[in-house]
mmCIF file of C-alpha atoms in Angstrom:
data_model
loop_
_atom_site.group_PDB
_atom_site.id
_atom_site.type_symbol
_atom_site.label_atom_id
_atom_site.label_comp_id
_atom_site.label_asym_id
_atom_site.label_seq_id
_atom_site.Cartn_x
_atom_site.Cartn_y
_atom_site.Cartn_z
ATOM 1 C CA MET A 236 8.150 -80.122 3.854
ATOM 2 C CA PRO A 237 7.467 -81.089 7.206
ATOM 3 C CA GLY A 238 8.727 -78.994 10.966
ATOM 4 C CA GLY A 239 8.963 -79.236 13.855
ATOM 5 C CA ARG A 240 12.968 -78.726 15.162
ATOM 6 C CA PHE A 241 12.654 -75.854 17.267
ATOM 7 C CA LEU A 242 16.395 -76.831 18.513
ATOM 8 C CA SER A 243 17.932 -76.392 15.258
ATOM 9 C CA ILE A 244 16.079 -72.546 14.809
ATOM 10 C CA LEU A 245 17.322 -71.928 18.399
ATOM 11 C CA ARG A 246 20.354 -73.036 17.669
ATOM 12 C CA THR A 247 20.924 -71.012 14.564
ATOM 13 C CA LEU A 248 19.678 -67.387 16.233
ATOM 14 C CA ALA A 249 21.847 -68.502 19.096
ATOM 15 C CA GLU A 250 25.094 -68.392 16.749
ATOM 16 C CA CYS A 251 23.963 -65.489 15.151
ATOM 17 C CA ARG A 252 23.835 -63.626 18.267
ATOM 18 C CA VAL A 253 20.230 -62.921 18.671
ATOM 19 C CA GLU A 254 18.629 -61.747 21.879
ATOM 20 C CA PHE A 255 15.744 -62.559 22.664
ATOM 21 C CA ILE A 256 13.628 -65.637 24.980
ATOM 22 C CA VAL A 257 12.099 -68.279 24.429
ATOM 23 C CA VAL A 258 7.958 -67.490 25.775
ATOM 24 C CA GLY A 259 4.666 -69.272 24.391
ATOM 25 C CA GLY A 260 4.032 -72.491 24.655
ATOM 26 C CA VAL A 261 7.331 -74.146 24.837
ATOM 27 C CA ALA A 262 8.489 -72.597 27.164
ATOM 28 C CA ALA A 263 5.375 -73.305 29.163
ATOM 29 C CA LEU A 264 6.253 -76.781 27.853
ATOM 30 C CA LEU A 265 10.278 -76.843 29.112
ATOM 31 C CA LYS A 266 8.135 -75.632 32.166
ATOM 32 C CA GLY A 267 6.764 -78.473 32.511
ATOM 33 C CA ALA A 268 3.050 -77.441 31.522
ATOM 34 C CA PRO A 269 1.490 -79.963 28.979
ATOM 35 C CA ILE A 270 0.716 -77.430 26.602
ATOM 36 C CA ASN A 271 -0.419 -78.415 22.706
ATOM 37 C CA THR A 272 2.048 -75.607 20.750
ATOM 38 C CA LEU A 273 3.639 -77.241 16.570
ATOM 39 C CA ASP A 274 5.199 -73.130 16.490
ATOM 40 C CA LEU A 275 7.474 -71.891 18.614
ATOM 41 C CA ASP A 276 7.178 -67.932 19.757
ATOM 42 C CA VAL A 277 10.297 -65.948 20.721
ATOM 43 C CA VAL A 278 10.470 -61.888 21.338
ATOM 44 C CA HIS A 279 13.301 -60.816 20.560
ATOM 45 C CA SER A 280 15.506 -57.555 21.508
ATOM 46 C CA THR A 281 13.810 -54.881 19.060
ATOM 47 C CA SER A 282 17.141 -52.631 18.642
ATOM 48 C CA PRO A 283 18.736 -52.005 15.499
ATOM 49 C CA GLU A 284 22.111 -54.190 16.644
ATOM 50 C CA ASN A 285 19.534 -57.181 17.468
ATOM 51 C CA VAL A 286 17.206 -56.773 14.649
ATOM 52 C CA ALA A 287 20.881 -56.640 12.119
ATOM 53 C CA ARG A 288 21.580 -59.943 13.562
ATOM 54 C CA LEU A 289 18.029 -61.462 13.763
ATOM 55 C CA LEU A 290 18.064 -60.595 9.306
ATOM 56 C CA THR A 291 21.659 -62.375 9.788
ATOM 57 C CA ALA A 292 20.027 -65.775 11.681
ATOM 58 C CA LEU A 293 16.704 -65.213 9.322
ATOM 59 C CA LYS A 294 18.057 -65.514 5.870
ATOM 60 C CA GLU A 295 19.983 -68.506 7.403
ATOM 61 C CA LEU A 296 16.445 -69.728 8.398
ATOM 62 C CA ASP A 297 15.099 -69.317 5.077
ATOM 63 C CA ALA A 298 12.274 -67.509 6.862
ATOM 64 C CA TYR A 299 9.280 -65.614 4.938
ATOM 65 C CA TYR A 300 5.638 -65.119 6.041
ATOM 66 C CA ARG A 301 3.586 -68.061 6.734
ATOM 67 C CA PHE A 302 -0.302 -66.086 5.930
ATOM 68 C CA GLN A 303 0.502 -65.860 2.503
ATOM 69 C CA PRO A 304 3.575 -68.526 2.002
ATOM 70 C CA GLU A 305 3.964 -67.891 -2.271
ATOM 71 C CA LEU A 306 4.557 -64.812 -2.247
ATOM 72 C CA ARG A 307 7.658 -65.965 0.027
ATOM 73 C CA LEU A 308 7.505 -62.543 1.585
ATOM 74 C CA ARG A 309 10.145 -62.023 3.735
ATOM 75 C CA PRO A 310 10.287 -59.723 6.647
ATOM 76 C CA ASP A 311 12.510 -56.149 6.776
ATOM 77 C CA ASP A 312 13.757 -53.995 9.874
ATOM 78 C CA SER A 313 10.790 -51.946 9.865
ATOM 79 C CA HIS A 314 9.282 -55.314 10.583
ATOM 80 C CA LEU A 315 11.849 -56.314 12.741
ATOM 81 C CA CYS A 316 11.855 -52.877 14.844
ATOM 82 C CA SER A 317 8.141 -52.493 15.536
ATOM 83 C CA LEU A 318 6.033 -54.143 18.837
ATOM 84 C CA GLY A 319 4.092 -56.596 16.314
ATOM 85 C CA HIS A 320 4.105 -60.033 14.869
ATOM 86 C CA GLN A 321 5.964 -61.992 12.139
ATOM 87 C CA LEU A 322 4.810 -65.859 12.147
ATOM 88 C CA LEU A 323 7.159 -67.052 9.242
ATOM 89 C CA LEU A 324 8.073 -70.590 8.483
ATOM 90 C CA THR A 325 11.809 -71.192 7.761
ATOM 91 C CA ARG A 326 13.631 -74.425 7.493
ATOM 92 C CA PHE A 327 13.792 -76.395 10.371
ATOM 93 C CA GLY A 328 9.535 -75.364 11.151
ATOM 94 C CA PRO A 329 7.104 -72.354 12.630
ATOM 95 C CA LEU A 330 8.383 -68.527 13.681
ATOM 96 C CA ASP A 331 6.546 -66.540 15.955
ATOM 97 C CA LEU A 332 9.068 -63.214 16.682
ATOM 98 C CA LEU A 333 7.275 -61.407 19.249
ATOM 99 C CA GLY A 334 7.978 -57.085 19.107
ATOM 100 C CA ALA A 335 6.411 -57.748 22.970
ATOM 101 C CA ILE A 336 3.448 -59.922 24.021
ATOM 102 C CA GLY A 337 0.685 -58.986 26.580
ATOM 103 C CA LYS A 338 0.540 -55.546 26.902
ATOM 104 C CA GLY A 339 2.926 -54.779 25.534
ATOM 105 C CA HIS A 340 5.546 -56.612 28.067
ATOM 106 C CA ILE A 341 9.014 -56.133 25.884
ATOM 107 C CA TYR A 342 12.834 -57.448 25.574
ATOM 108 C CA SER A 343 13.507 -55.738 28.082
ATOM 109 C CA ASP A 344 10.852 -56.048 30.453
ATOM 110 C CA LEU A 345 10.965 -60.010 30.024
ATOM 111 C CA LEU A 346 14.498 -60.284 30.856
ATOM 112 C CA ARG A 347 14.915 -60.563 34.749
ATOM 113 C CA HIS A 348 11.777 -62.963 34.706
ATOM 114 C CA THR A 349 13.213 -65.393 32.763
ATOM 115 C CA ALA A 350 15.517 -68.104 34.137
ATOM 116 C CA GLU A 351 18.651 -69.969 31.009
ATOM 117 C CA ILE A 352 18.257 -73.649 30.020
ATOM 118 C CA GLU A 353 20.045 -75.640 28.950
ATOM 119 C CA VAL A 354 18.778 -76.288 25.190
ATOM 120 C CA GLY A 355 21.642 -78.562 23.446
ATOM 121 C CA GLU A 356 25.531 -78.235 23.506
ATOM 122 C CA ASN A 357 26.643 -75.135 24.524
ATOM 123 C CA LEU A 358 23.621 -73.951 23.972
ATOM 124 C CA ARG A 359 22.034 -71.873 26.885
ATOM 125 C CA CYS A 360 18.745 -70.014 25.716
ATOM 126 C CA PRO A 361 17.057 -67.858 29.087
ATOM 127 C CA VAL A 362 12.748 -68.728 28.690
ATOM 128 C CA LEU A 363 9.933 -67.131 30.285
ATOM 129 C CA ASP A 364 9.010 -67.484 34.021
ATOM 130 C CA LEU A 365 6.079 -69.288 34.159
ATOM 131 C CA GLU A 366 4.141 -66.841 37.324
ATOM 132 C CA THR A 367 4.927 -64.555 34.253
ATOM 133 C CA GLN A 368 3.658 -66.379 31.698
ATOM 134 C CA ILE A 369 0.419 -66.683 33.894
ATOM 135 C CA ALA A 370 0.616 -62.710 34.868
ATOM 136 C CA ILE A 371 0.467 -61.727 31.460
ATOM 137 C CA LYS A 372 -2.321 -64.146 30.138
ATOM 138 C CA GLU A 373 -4.679 -62.739 33.553
ATOM 139 C CA GLU A 374 -3.779 -59.110 31.449
ATOM 140 C CA VAL A 375 -4.354 -59.953 28.414
ATOM 141 C CA GLY A 376 -8.066 -62.635 29.475
ATOM 142 C CA GLY A 377 -8.611 -62.992 25.717
ATOM 143 C CA GLU A 378 -10.761 -66.202 25.503
ATOM 144 C CA LYS A 379 -7.378 -68.734 23.888
ATOM 145 C CA ASP A 380 -5.667 -67.646 26.934
ATOM 146 C CA LEU A 381 -8.322 -67.655 29.639
ATOM 147 C CA ARG A 382 -8.366 -71.602 28.178
ATOM 148 C CA VAL A 383 -4.830 -72.289 28.984
ATOM 149 C CA LEU A 384 -4.096 -70.856 32.039
ATOM 150 C CA PRO A 385 -6.166 -73.259 34.630
ATOM 151 C CA LEU A 386 -3.029 -75.884 33.295
ATOM 152 C CA LEU A 387 -0.160 -73.776 33.454
ATOM 153 C CA ARG A 388 -1.374 -72.246 37.347
ATOM 154 C CA GLN A 389 -1.680 -76.596 38.190
ATOM 155 C CA ALA A 390 2.040 -76.521 36.608
ATOM 156 C CA LEU A 391 2.964 -73.872 38.524
ATOM 157 C CA ALA A 392 1.707 -75.439 41.827
ATOM 158 C CA GLU A 393 3.400 -78.803 41.371
ATOM 159 C CA SER A 394 6.545 -77.321 40.447
ATOM 160 C CA ARG A 395 6.368 -75.096 43.655
ATOM 161 C CA ARG A 396 5.842 -78.670 45.454
ATOM 162 C CA ALA A 397 8.493 -80.284 43.649
ATOM 163 C CA LYS A 398 11.189 -78.342 45.134
ATOM 164 C CA MET B 198 -2.579 -57.756 15.363
ATOM 165 C CA SER B 199 -0.948 -59.608 12.606
ATOM 166 C CA PRO B 200 -2.758 -60.462 9.582
ATOM 167 C CA GLY B 201 -2.107 -64.116 10.767
ATOM 168 C CA TYR B 202 -4.558 -64.216 12.992
ATOM 169 C CA VAL B 203 -8.378 -64.807 12.984
ATOM 170 C CA ASP B 204 -10.537 -64.231 16.470
ATOM 171 C CA GLU B 205 -7.315 -65.264 17.997
ATOM 172 C CA ILE B 206 -6.844 -68.238 16.598
ATOM 173 C CA ASP B 207 -3.072 -68.789 14.055
ATOM 174 C CA VAL B 208 -4.792 -69.520 10.794
ATOM 175 C CA SER B 209 -1.277 -69.193 9.284
ATOM 176 C CA LEU B 210 -0.090 -71.853 10.799
ATOM 177 C CA ILE B 211 -3.390 -73.908 10.335
ATOM 178 C CA ARG B 212 -2.862 -73.216 6.649
ATOM 179 C CA TRP B 213 0.822 -74.538 7.129
ATOM 180 C CA MET B 214 -0.293 -78.115 8.975
ATOM 181 C CA LEU B 215 -3.088 -77.597 5.616
ATOM 182 C CA SER B 216 -0.500 -78.313 3.342
ATOM 183 C CA LEU B 217 1.006 -80.734 4.497
ATOM 184 C CA THR B 218 0.848 -84.036 3.969
ATOM 185 C CA PRO B 219 -0.858 -86.577 6.552
ATOM 186 C CA ALA B 220 3.307 -88.428 7.540
ATOM 187 C CA GLU B 221 4.374 -84.828 7.272
ATOM 188 C CA ARG B 222 2.163 -83.825 9.646
ATOM 189 C CA LEU B 223 2.631 -86.776 12.170
ATOM 190 C CA GLU B 224 7.192 -86.303 11.162
ATOM 191 C CA THR B 225 6.600 -82.134 12.080
ATOM 192 C CA LEU B 226 4.735 -83.963 15.641
ATOM 193 C CA GLU B 227 7.570 -86.168 15.889
ATOM 194 C CA ASN B 228 10.006 -83.880 15.391
ATOM 195 C CA PHE B 229 8.638 -81.737 17.464
ATOM 196 C CA LEU B 230 9.187 -84.330 19.915
ATOM 197 C CA ASP B 231 12.404 -85.360 19.803
ATOM 198 C CA ASP B 232 13.784 -82.065 20.614
ATOM 199 C CA LEU B 233 11.655 -81.779 23.632
ATOM 200 C CA ALA B 234 12.703 -84.342 24.826
ATOM 201 C CA GLU B 235 16.606 -83.853 23.986
ATOM 202 C CA ILE B 236 16.000 -80.647 26.348
ATOM 203 C CA THR B 237 13.938 -82.399 29.210
ATOM 204 C CA ASP B 238 16.751 -85.625 29.489
ATOM 205 C CA ARG B 239 19.309 -83.190 29.349
ATOM 206 C CA ASN B 240 17.917 -80.518 32.079
ATOM 207 C CA ALA B 241 17.350 -83.624 34.009
ATOM 208 C CA ARG B 242 20.903 -85.281 33.389
ATOM 209 C CA ARG B 243 21.950 -82.063 34.979
ATOM 210 C CA GLN B 244 19.763 -81.595 38.044
ATOM 211 C CA ILE B 245 21.061 -85.023 39.356
ATOM 212 C CA SER B 246 24.300 -84.371 38.440
ATOM 213 C CA LEU B 247 24.129 -81.000 40.949
ATOM 214 C CA ASP B 248 22.395 -83.311 43.058
ATOM 215 C CA SER B 249 24.789 -86.106 43.203
ATOM 216 C CA SER B 250 27.691 -82.665 43.935
ATOM 217 C CA TYR B 251 25.933 -82.042 46.411
ATOM 218 C CA THR B 252 25.962 -84.938 48.453
ATOM 219 C CA ARG B 253 29.444 -85.259 48.034
#
């Protein structure tokens, strides 16, 4: 089952009125950083109301955990209320649902560091800004994060120069 | 950390890619790039229209 249709995932989340922020590689790409990625990372609000809406969206997306795809394990509300990472496969491709990123940054902390981007007809999504992506990667300081930092910093410098 | 990660690497994503045929992997990449291009074009068009409305 090929995927890569991340716009369809975003549309489903938006249609189910899920509160989320696009982060990770897709956010970096949308902000102009030439990052390689094939999955969609979003931080979702873990409020009970939002988790209920998210469960409806995940049902529509036929989402299940991808680490043991043969078992078709599906996340429930206890998983989605947690700050953990749910690495899922949907009918449109991979989707990572993150309760928190970096050292515990949750949806409500991150929302003020986003800008809405028009991603489709009548579809706008909050996307995490490059400054915050860099700050979080610096804070975590993992090998993978450090590798991508020069690219993000350069993309930020270029985008500031272009303004 | 999720059981999908090993040494910061998302192994579940690699396994999923390996489960696809080479043609499906290319299709996945192509779909991803198509979606990305659609958003980029949409926002470029929007920027042009905003810029032209300022000059009016």
